[in-house]
PDB file of C-alpha atoms in Angstrom:
ATOM      1  CA  UNK P   6      -8.165 -16.791  25.023  1.00  0.00           C
ATOM      2  CA  UNK P   7      -8.151 -13.039  25.424  1.00  0.00           C
ATOM      3  CA  UNK P   8     -11.261 -11.543  24.048  1.00  0.00           C
ATOM      4  CA  UNK P   9     -11.924  -7.966  23.047  1.00  0.00           C
ATOM      5  CA  UNK P  10     -15.395  -7.342  21.726  1.00  0.00           C
ATOM      6  CA  UNK P  11     -16.925  -4.304  20.096  1.00  0.00           C
ATOM      7  CA  UNK P  12     -20.615  -3.535  20.096  1.00  0.00           C
ATOM      8  CA  UNK P  13     -21.116  -3.367  16.335  1.00  0.00           C
ATOM      9  CA  UNK P  14     -19.237  -4.501  13.226  1.00  0.00           C
ATOM     10  CA  UNK P  15     -21.032  -2.050  10.960  1.00  0.00           C
ATOM     11  CA  UNK P  16     -22.819   1.168  11.832  1.00  0.00           C
ATOM     12  CA  UNK P  17     -24.467   3.820   9.681  1.00  0.00           C
ATOM     13  CA  UNK P  18     -25.327   7.159  11.269  1.00  0.00           C
ATOM     14  CA  UNK P  19     -26.468  10.546  10.086  1.00  0.00           C
ATOM     15  CA  UNK P  20     -24.508  13.767  10.405  1.00  0.00           C
ATOM     16  CA  UNK P  21     -25.117  15.379  13.780  1.00  0.00           C
ATOM     17  CA  UNK P  22     -26.134  12.181  15.573  1.00  0.00           C
ATOM     18  CA  UNK P  23     -24.502  11.161  18.829  1.00  0.00           C
ATOM     19  CA  UNK P  24     -22.701   7.856  18.396  1.00  0.00           C
ATOM     20  CA  UNK P  25     -21.535   5.399  21.059  1.00  0.00           C
ATOM     21  CA  UNK P  26     -18.974   2.705  20.321  1.00  0.00           C
ATOM     22  CA  UNK P  27     -18.531   0.178  23.095  1.00  0.00           C
ATOM     23  CA  UNK P  28     -15.545  -2.057  23.802  1.00  0.00           C
ATOM     24  CA  UNK P  29     -15.300  -4.810  26.393  1.00  0.00           C
ATOM     25  CA  UNK P  30     -12.261  -6.915  27.321  1.00  0.00           C
ATOM     26  CA  UNK P  31     -12.214  -9.971  29.537  1.00  0.00           C
ATOM     27  CA  UNK P  32      -8.560 -10.157  30.596  1.00  0.00           C
ATOM     28  CA  UNK P  33      -8.454  -7.571  33.390  1.00  0.00           C
ATOM     29  CA  UNK P  34      -6.139  -5.357  31.310  1.00  0.00           C
ATOM     30  CA  UNK P  35      -5.305  -1.984  32.821  1.00  0.00           C
ATOM     31  CA  UNK P  36      -4.918  -0.219  29.496  1.00  0.00           C
ATOM     32  CA  UNK P  37      -7.481   0.298  26.796  1.00  0.00           C
ATOM     33  CA  UNK P  38      -7.190   2.164  23.508  1.00  0.00           C
ATOM     34  CA  UNK P  39      -9.322   3.523  20.700  1.00  0.00           C
ATOM     35  CA  UNK P  40      -7.830   3.830  17.215  1.00  0.00           C
ATOM     36  CA  UNK P  41      -9.155   4.747  13.815  1.00  0.00           C
ATOM     37  CA  UNK P  42      -7.788   3.316  10.610  1.00  0.00           C
ATOM     38  CA  UNK P  43      -8.069   5.046   7.250  1.00  0.00           C
ATOM     39  CA  UNK P  44      -6.691   3.906   3.877  1.00  0.00           C
ATOM     40  CA  UNK P  45      -2.989   4.666   3.488  1.00  0.00           C
ATOM     41  CA  UNK P  46      -2.611   5.670   7.115  1.00  0.00           C
ATOM     42  CA  UNK P  47      -1.548   3.634  10.100  1.00  0.00           C
ATOM     43  CA  UNK P  48      -3.701   3.101  13.116  1.00  0.00           C
ATOM     44  CA  UNK P  49      -4.064   6.493  14.739  1.00  0.00           C
ATOM     45  CA  UNK P  50      -4.650   6.758  18.447  1.00  0.00           C
ATOM     46  CA  UNK P  51      -7.736   8.705  19.475  1.00  0.00           C
ATOM     47  CA  UNK P  52      -7.734   8.171  23.242  1.00  0.00           C
ATOM     48  CA  UNK P  53      -6.350   5.702  25.729  1.00  0.00           C
ATOM     49  CA  UNK P  54      -7.045   4.871  29.346  1.00  0.00           C
ATOM     50  CA  UNK P  55      -4.636   3.377  31.869  1.00  0.00           C
ATOM     51  CA  UNK P  56      -7.130   2.966  34.693  1.00  0.00           C
ATOM     52  CA  UNK P  57     -10.790   3.329  35.536  1.00  0.00           C
ATOM     53  CA  UNK P  58     -11.960   6.924  35.043  1.00  0.00           C
ATOM     54  CA  UNK P  59      -8.526   7.878  33.684  1.00  0.00           C
ATOM     55  CA  UNK P  60      -8.095   8.961  30.088  1.00  0.00           C
ATOM     56  CA  UNK P  61      -5.464  10.575  27.958  1.00  0.00           C
ATOM     57  CA  UNK P  62      -5.707  12.161  24.542  1.00  0.00           C
ATOM     58  CA  UNK P  63      -4.002  10.469  21.667  1.00  0.00           C
ATOM     59  CA  UNK P  64      -2.974  12.019  18.374  1.00  0.00           C
ATOM     60  CA  UNK P  65      -6.460  12.823  17.021  1.00  0.00           C
ATOM     61  CA  UNK P  66      -8.909  13.416  19.909  1.00  0.00           C
ATOM     62  CA  UNK P  67     -10.850  16.256  18.294  1.00  0.00           C
ATOM     63  CA  UNK P  68     -14.529  15.442  17.911  1.00  0.00           C
ATOM     64  CA  UNK P  69     -14.348  12.445  20.262  1.00  0.00           C
ATOM     65  CA  UNK P  70     -14.722  11.761  23.941  1.00  0.00           C
ATOM     66  CA  UNK P  71     -14.356   8.576  25.980  1.00  0.00           C
ATOM     67  CA  UNK P  72     -15.660   7.010  29.137  1.00  0.00           C
ATOM     68  CA  UNK P  73     -14.224   4.293  31.351  1.00  0.00           C
ATOM     69  CA  UNK P  74     -16.474   3.657  34.328  1.00  0.00           C
ATOM     70  CA  UNK P  75     -15.501  -0.012  34.695  1.00  0.00           C
ATOM     71  CA  UNK P  76     -12.159  -1.661  34.110  1.00  0.00           C
ATOM     72  CA  UNK P  77     -13.435  -3.959  31.381  1.00  0.00           C
ATOM     73  CA  UNK P  78     -15.352  -1.369  29.367  1.00  0.00           C
ATOM     74  CA  UNK P  79     -14.134   1.592  27.319  1.00  0.00           C
ATOM     75  CA  UNK P  80     -16.571   3.678  25.309  1.00  0.00           C
ATOM     76  CA  UNK P  81     -15.877   6.051  22.450  1.00  0.00           C
ATOM     77  CA  UNK P  82     -18.385   8.840  21.940  1.00  0.00           C
ATOM     78  CA  UNK P  83     -18.878  10.984  18.881  1.00  0.00           C
ATOM     79  CA  UNK P  84     -20.871  13.917  20.247  1.00  0.00           C
ATOM     80  CA  UNK P  85     -22.030  15.101  16.822  1.00  0.00           C
ATOM     81  CA  UNK P  86     -21.008  12.774  14.039  1.00  0.00           C
ATOM     82  CA  UNK P  87     -19.552  14.271  10.894  1.00  0.00           C
ATOM     83  CA  UNK P  88     -18.773  12.732   7.514  1.00  0.00           C
ATOM     84  CA  UNK P  89     -15.017  12.976   8.134  1.00  0.00           C
ATOM     85  CA  UNK P  90     -15.475  10.547  11.009  1.00  0.00           C
ATOM     86  CA  UNK P  91     -16.409   7.801   8.576  1.00  0.00           C
ATOM     87  CA  UNK P  92     -13.723   5.223   9.317  1.00  0.00           C
ATOM     88  CA  UNK P  93     -12.815   1.850  10.817  1.00  0.00           C
ATOM     89  CA  UNK P  94     -12.597   2.070  14.604  1.00  0.00           C
ATOM     90  CA  UNK P  95     -10.522  -0.450  16.527  1.00  0.00           C
ATOM     91  CA  UNK P  96     -10.430  -0.989  20.256  1.00  0.00           C
ATOM     92  CA  UNK P  97      -7.455  -2.630  21.974  1.00  0.00           C
ATOM     93  CA  UNK P  98      -6.352  -3.527  25.476  1.00  0.00           C
ATOM     94  CA  UNK P  99      -3.118  -4.550  27.163  1.00  0.00           C
ATOM     95  CA  UNK P 100      -1.373  -5.101  30.444  1.00  0.00           C
ATOM     96  CA  UNK P 101       1.081  -2.491  31.630  1.00  0.00           C
ATOM     97  CA  UNK P 102       4.724  -3.256  30.904  1.00  0.00           C
ATOM     98  CA  UNK P 103       7.271  -3.330  28.112  1.00  0.00           C
ATOM     99  CA  UNK P 104       6.703  -6.947  27.129  1.00  0.00           C
ATOM    100  CA  UNK P 105       2.953  -6.869  26.653  1.00  0.00           C
ATOM    101  CA  UNK P 106       1.300  -6.672  23.282  1.00  0.00           C
ATOM    102  CA  UNK P 107      -2.081  -5.158  22.514  1.00  0.00           C
ATOM    103  CA  UNK P 108      -5.137  -7.310  21.877  1.00  0.00           C
ATOM    104  CA  UNK P 109      -7.546  -5.916  19.353  1.00  0.00           C
ATOM    105  CA  UNK P 110     -11.267  -6.127  18.829  1.00  0.00           C
ATOM    106  CA  UNK P 111     -12.775  -6.923  15.417  1.00  0.00           C
ATOM    107  CA  UNK P 112     -13.377  -3.272  14.554  1.00  0.00           C
ATOM    108  CA  UNK P 113     -16.444  -1.182  13.830  1.00  0.00           C
ATOM    109  CA  UNK P 114     -16.854   0.244  10.365  1.00  0.00           C
ATOM    110  CA  UNK P 115     -18.727   3.493  10.864  1.00  0.00           C
ATOM    111  CA  UNK P 116     -20.301   5.354   7.977  1.00  0.00           C
ATOM    112  CA  UNK P 117     -21.643   8.852   8.587  1.00  0.00           C
ATOM    113  CA  UNK P 118     -23.966  10.112   5.863  1.00  0.00           C
TER     114      UNK P 118
ATOM    115  CA  UNK U  21       4.002  13.627  16.224  1.00  0.00           C
ATOM    116  CA  UNK U  22       6.450  10.728  15.840  1.00  0.00           C
ATOM    117  CA  UNK U  23       6.709   9.112  12.440  1.00  0.00           C
ATOM    118  CA  UNK U  24       6.936   5.371  11.821  1.00  0.00           C
ATOM    119  CA  UNK U  25       7.484   4.326   8.231  1.00  0.00           C
ATOM    120  CA  UNK U  26       7.072   0.964   6.560  1.00  0.00           C
ATOM    121  CA  UNK U  27       8.222  -0.201   3.172  1.00  0.00           C
ATOM    122  CA  UNK U  28       7.127  -1.364   0.778  1.00  0.00           C
ATOM    123  CA  UNK U  29       3.516  -0.223   0.966  1.00  0.00           C
ATOM    124  CA  UNK U  30       2.394  -3.393  -0.796  1.00  0.00           C
ATOM    125  CA  UNK U  31       3.948  -6.524  -2.135  1.00  0.00           C
ATOM    126  CA  UNK U  32       2.853  -9.372  -4.397  1.00  0.00           C
ATOM    127  CA  UNK U  33       4.888 -12.571  -4.292  1.00  0.00           C
ATOM    128  CA  UNK U  34       4.495 -16.107  -5.569  1.00  0.00           C
ATOM    129  CA  UNK U  35       3.900 -18.994  -3.219  1.00  0.00           C
ATOM    130  CA  UNK U  36       7.267 -20.270  -2.020  1.00  0.00           C
ATOM    131  CA  UNK U  37       9.084 -16.944  -2.396  1.00  0.00           C
ATOM    132  CA  UNK U  38      10.836 -15.451   0.597  1.00  0.00           C
ATOM    133  CA  UNK U  39      10.258 -11.810   1.343  1.00  0.00           C
ATOM    134  CA  UNK U  40      11.062  -9.081   3.830  1.00  0.00           C
ATOM    135  CA  UNK U  41       9.697  -5.713   4.919  1.00  0.00           C
ATOM    136  CA  UNK U  42      11.166  -2.756   6.767  1.00  0.00           C
ATOM    137  CA  UNK U  43       9.908  -0.680   9.658  1.00  0.00           C
ATOM    138  CA  UNK U  44      11.743   2.599  10.406  1.00  0.00           C
ATOM    139  CA  UNK U  45      11.241   4.480  13.653  1.00  0.00           C
ATOM    140  CA  UNK U  46      12.903   7.220  15.720  1.00  0.00           C
ATOM    141  CA  UNK U  47      16.045   5.926  17.410  1.00  0.00           C
ATOM    142  CA  UNK U  48      15.630   8.056  20.536  1.00  0.00           C
ATOM    143  CA  UNK U  49      13.393   7.221  23.519  1.00  0.00           C
ATOM    144  CA  UNK U  50      12.995   3.654  22.311  1.00  0.00           C
ATOM    145  CA  UNK U  51      10.919   1.413  24.538  1.00  0.00           C
ATOM    146  CA  UNK U  52       9.646  -1.454  22.369  1.00  0.00           C
ATOM    147  CA  UNK U  53       8.786  -2.426  18.824  1.00  0.00           C
ATOM    148  CA  UNK U  54       5.808  -4.645  18.037  1.00  0.00           C
ATOM    149  CA  UNK U  55       4.871  -6.454  14.842  1.00  0.00           C
ATOM    150  CA  UNK U  56       1.237  -7.318  14.144  1.00  0.00           C
ATOM    151  CA  UNK U  57      -0.443  -9.284  11.386  1.00  0.00           C
ATOM    152  CA  UNK U  58      -3.865  -8.090  10.246  1.00  0.00           C
ATOM    153  CA  UNK U  59      -5.781 -10.488   8.031  1.00  0.00           C
ATOM    154  CA  UNK U  60      -8.854  -9.291   6.182  1.00  0.00           C
ATOM    155  CA  UNK U  61     -12.027  -9.452   8.295  1.00  0.00           C
ATOM    156  CA  UNK U  62     -10.042 -10.334  11.416  1.00  0.00           C
ATOM    157  CA  UNK U  63      -8.455  -8.437  14.306  1.00  0.00           C
ATOM    158  CA  UNK U  64      -4.760  -7.513  14.250  1.00  0.00           C
ATOM    159  CA  UNK U  65      -2.738 -10.137  16.127  1.00  0.00           C
ATOM    160  CA  UNK U  66       0.681  -9.706  17.680  1.00  0.00           C
ATOM    161  CA  UNK U  67       3.586 -11.517  16.036  1.00  0.00           C
ATOM    162  CA  UNK U  68       6.554 -10.208  17.991  1.00  0.00           C
ATOM    163  CA  UNK U  69       7.390  -7.881  20.858  1.00  0.00           C
ATOM    164  CA  UNK U  70      10.993  -6.692  20.651  1.00  0.00           C
ATOM    165  CA  UNK U  71      12.727  -4.639  23.290  1.00  0.00           C
ATOM    166  CA  UNK U  72      16.513  -4.975  22.996  1.00  0.00           C
ATOM    167  CA  UNK U  73      18.919  -3.838  20.309  1.00  0.00           C
ATOM    168  CA  UNK U  74      19.969  -6.894  18.326  1.00  0.00           C
ATOM    169  CA  UNK U  75      16.842  -8.868  19.257  1.00  0.00           C
ATOM    170  CA  UNK U  76      15.957 -11.619  16.844  1.00  0.00           C
ATOM    171  CA  UNK U  77      12.602 -13.370  17.144  1.00  0.00           C
ATOM    172  CA  UNK U  78      11.216 -16.312  15.209  1.00  0.00           C
ATOM    173  CA  UNK U  79       7.805 -17.926  14.883  1.00  0.00           C
ATOM    174  CA  UNK U  80       7.663 -20.707  12.337  1.00  0.00           C
ATOM    175  CA  UNK U  81       8.603 -19.273   8.944  1.00  0.00           C
ATOM    176  CA  UNK U  82       8.452 -15.660  10.165  1.00  0.00           C
ATOM    177  CA  UNK U  83      11.321 -13.891  11.876  1.00  0.00           C
ATOM    178  CA  UNK U  84      12.214 -10.337  12.842  1.00  0.00           C
ATOM    179  CA  UNK U  85      15.319  -8.381  13.748  1.00  0.00           C
ATOM    180  CA  UNK U  86      15.737  -5.110  15.597  1.00  0.00           C
ATOM    181  CA  UNK U  87      18.316  -2.320  15.397  1.00  0.00           C
ATOM    182  CA  UNK U  88      17.431   0.394  17.900  1.00  0.00           C
ATOM    183  CA  UNK U  89      20.587   2.443  17.305  1.00  0.00           C
ATOM    184  CA  UNK U  90      19.735   3.101  13.677  1.00  0.00           C
ATOM    185  CA  UNK U  91      15.971   2.839  14.120  1.00  0.00           C
ATOM    186  CA  UNK U  92      14.803  -0.060  11.984  1.00  0.00           C
ATOM    187  CA  UNK U  93      13.345  -3.540  12.170  1.00  0.00           C
ATOM    188  CA  UNK U  94      13.074  -6.178   9.449  1.00  0.00           C
ATOM    189  CA  UNK U  95      10.359  -8.809   9.167  1.00  0.00           C
ATOM    190  CA  UNK U  96      11.217 -11.878   7.086  1.00  0.00           C
ATOM    191  CA  UNK U  97       8.893 -14.527   5.734  1.00  0.00           C
ATOM    192  CA  UNK U  98      10.529 -17.662   4.394  1.00  0.00           C
ATOM    193  CA  UNK U  99       8.667 -19.683   1.779  1.00  0.00           C
ATOM    194  CA  UNK U 100       5.544 -17.503   1.652  1.00  0.00           C
ATOM    195  CA  UNK U 101       2.182 -19.273   1.670  1.00  0.00           C
ATOM    196  CA  UNK U 102      -1.234 -17.910   0.631  1.00  0.00           C
ATOM    197  CA  UNK U 103      -2.268 -17.859   4.297  1.00  0.00           C
ATOM    198  CA  UNK U 104       0.512 -15.299   4.922  1.00  0.00           C
ATOM    199  CA  UNK U 105      -1.493 -12.771   2.899  1.00  0.00           C
ATOM    200  CA  UNK U 106      -2.238  -9.928   5.301  1.00  0.00           C
ATOM    201  CA  UNK U 107      -1.236  -6.423   6.266  1.00  0.00           C
ATOM    202  CA  UNK U 108       1.805  -6.375   8.528  1.00  0.00           C
ATOM    203  CA  UNK U 109       1.934  -3.489  10.979  1.00  0.00           C
ATOM    204  CA  UNK U 110       4.790  -2.349  13.135  1.00  0.00           C
ATOM    205  CA  UNK U 111       4.166  -0.275  16.239  1.00  0.00           C
ATOM    206  CA  UNK U 112       6.760   1.793  18.043  1.00  0.00           C
ATOM    207  CA  UNK U 113       6.312   2.173  21.747  1.00  0.00           C
ATOM    208  CA  UNK U 114       7.773   5.366  23.138  1.00  0.00           C
ATOM    209  CA  UNK U 115       9.164   5.877  26.568  1.00  0.00           C
ATOM    210  CA  UNK U 116       6.911   8.530  28.007  1.00  0.00           C
ATOM    211  CA  UNK U 117       5.150   9.291  31.237  1.00  0.00           C
ATOM    212  CA  UNK U 118       2.585   6.584  30.627  1.00  0.00           C
ATOM    213  CA  UNK U 119       4.767   4.081  28.811  1.00  0.00           C
ATOM    214  CA  UNK U 120       1.794   2.657  26.972  1.00  0.00           C
ATOM    215  CA  UNK U 121       1.468   4.863  23.943  1.00  0.00           C
ATOM    216  CA  UNK U 122       2.066   3.328  20.517  1.00  0.00           C
ATOM    217  CA  UNK U 123       2.706   4.862  17.136  1.00  0.00           C
ATOM    218  CA  UNK U 124       1.774   2.559  14.255  1.00  0.00           C
ATOM    219  CA  UNK U 125       3.244   2.505  10.807  1.00  0.00           C
ATOM    220  CA  UNK U 126       0.936   2.484   7.756  1.00  0.00           C
ATOM    221  CA  UNK U 127       1.537  -1.221   7.169  1.00  0.00           C
ATOM    222  CA  UNK U 128       2.821  -3.428   4.367  1.00  0.00           C
ATOM    223  CA  UNK U 129       0.108  -5.311   2.489  1.00  0.00           C
ATOM    224  CA  UNK U 130       1.344  -8.718   1.377  1.00  0.00           C
ATOM    225  CA  UNK U 131      -0.429 -10.826  -1.224  1.00  0.00           C
ATOM    226  CA  UNK U 132       0.870 -14.342  -1.807  1.00  0.00           C
ATOM    227  CA  UNK U 133      -0.284 -15.779  -5.100  1.00  0.00           C
ATOM    228  CA  UNK U 134      -0.731 -19.566  -5.351  1.00  0.00           C
TER     229      UNK U 134
END
């Protein structure tokens, strides 16, 4: 079974803190993604990576950065957390190609107070 | 930013009812259309990957159709069961330089009442 794991299910941080969200996949997928999900909105892409050390901005990259030093690991970094970054964060991974679906992690519910 | 719409936003049906939802997406630069089911407290899981106009896919009581020329896909559930209660997401994959970028719709939340 494909497994995508995320470092925390729930996280509470204070405004201004630096926050790291970690994602690990075990299927040797080339592509990894970070999304956030807010009520009434679809999953919105923050960043994605199609190879080690490669990254591309998604639709809402402001306030976030990412790191992919190893193929299996993709980190999302909030340099200075703000209350409007309170959200559910989902990591996903996939092979490259038209027929391949994304596999998602369980999500991290981040609250910034 | 591309827009993917889903309707209805939410739906309550009785056990045994059949139901269907719609996903609307841009008809240009089509690459693929995915359907995912997201149950509460679980990860979204892929139901179907559809790539060709006229595609019809089926998995048990759930099926989907695709019309890329007019930009829509239907998801059907026959004889709904309480375990079908979930949010159903469609994701439109655009043909771009990377070929891996998805745009998700807001989802249809289905509740099946026993």
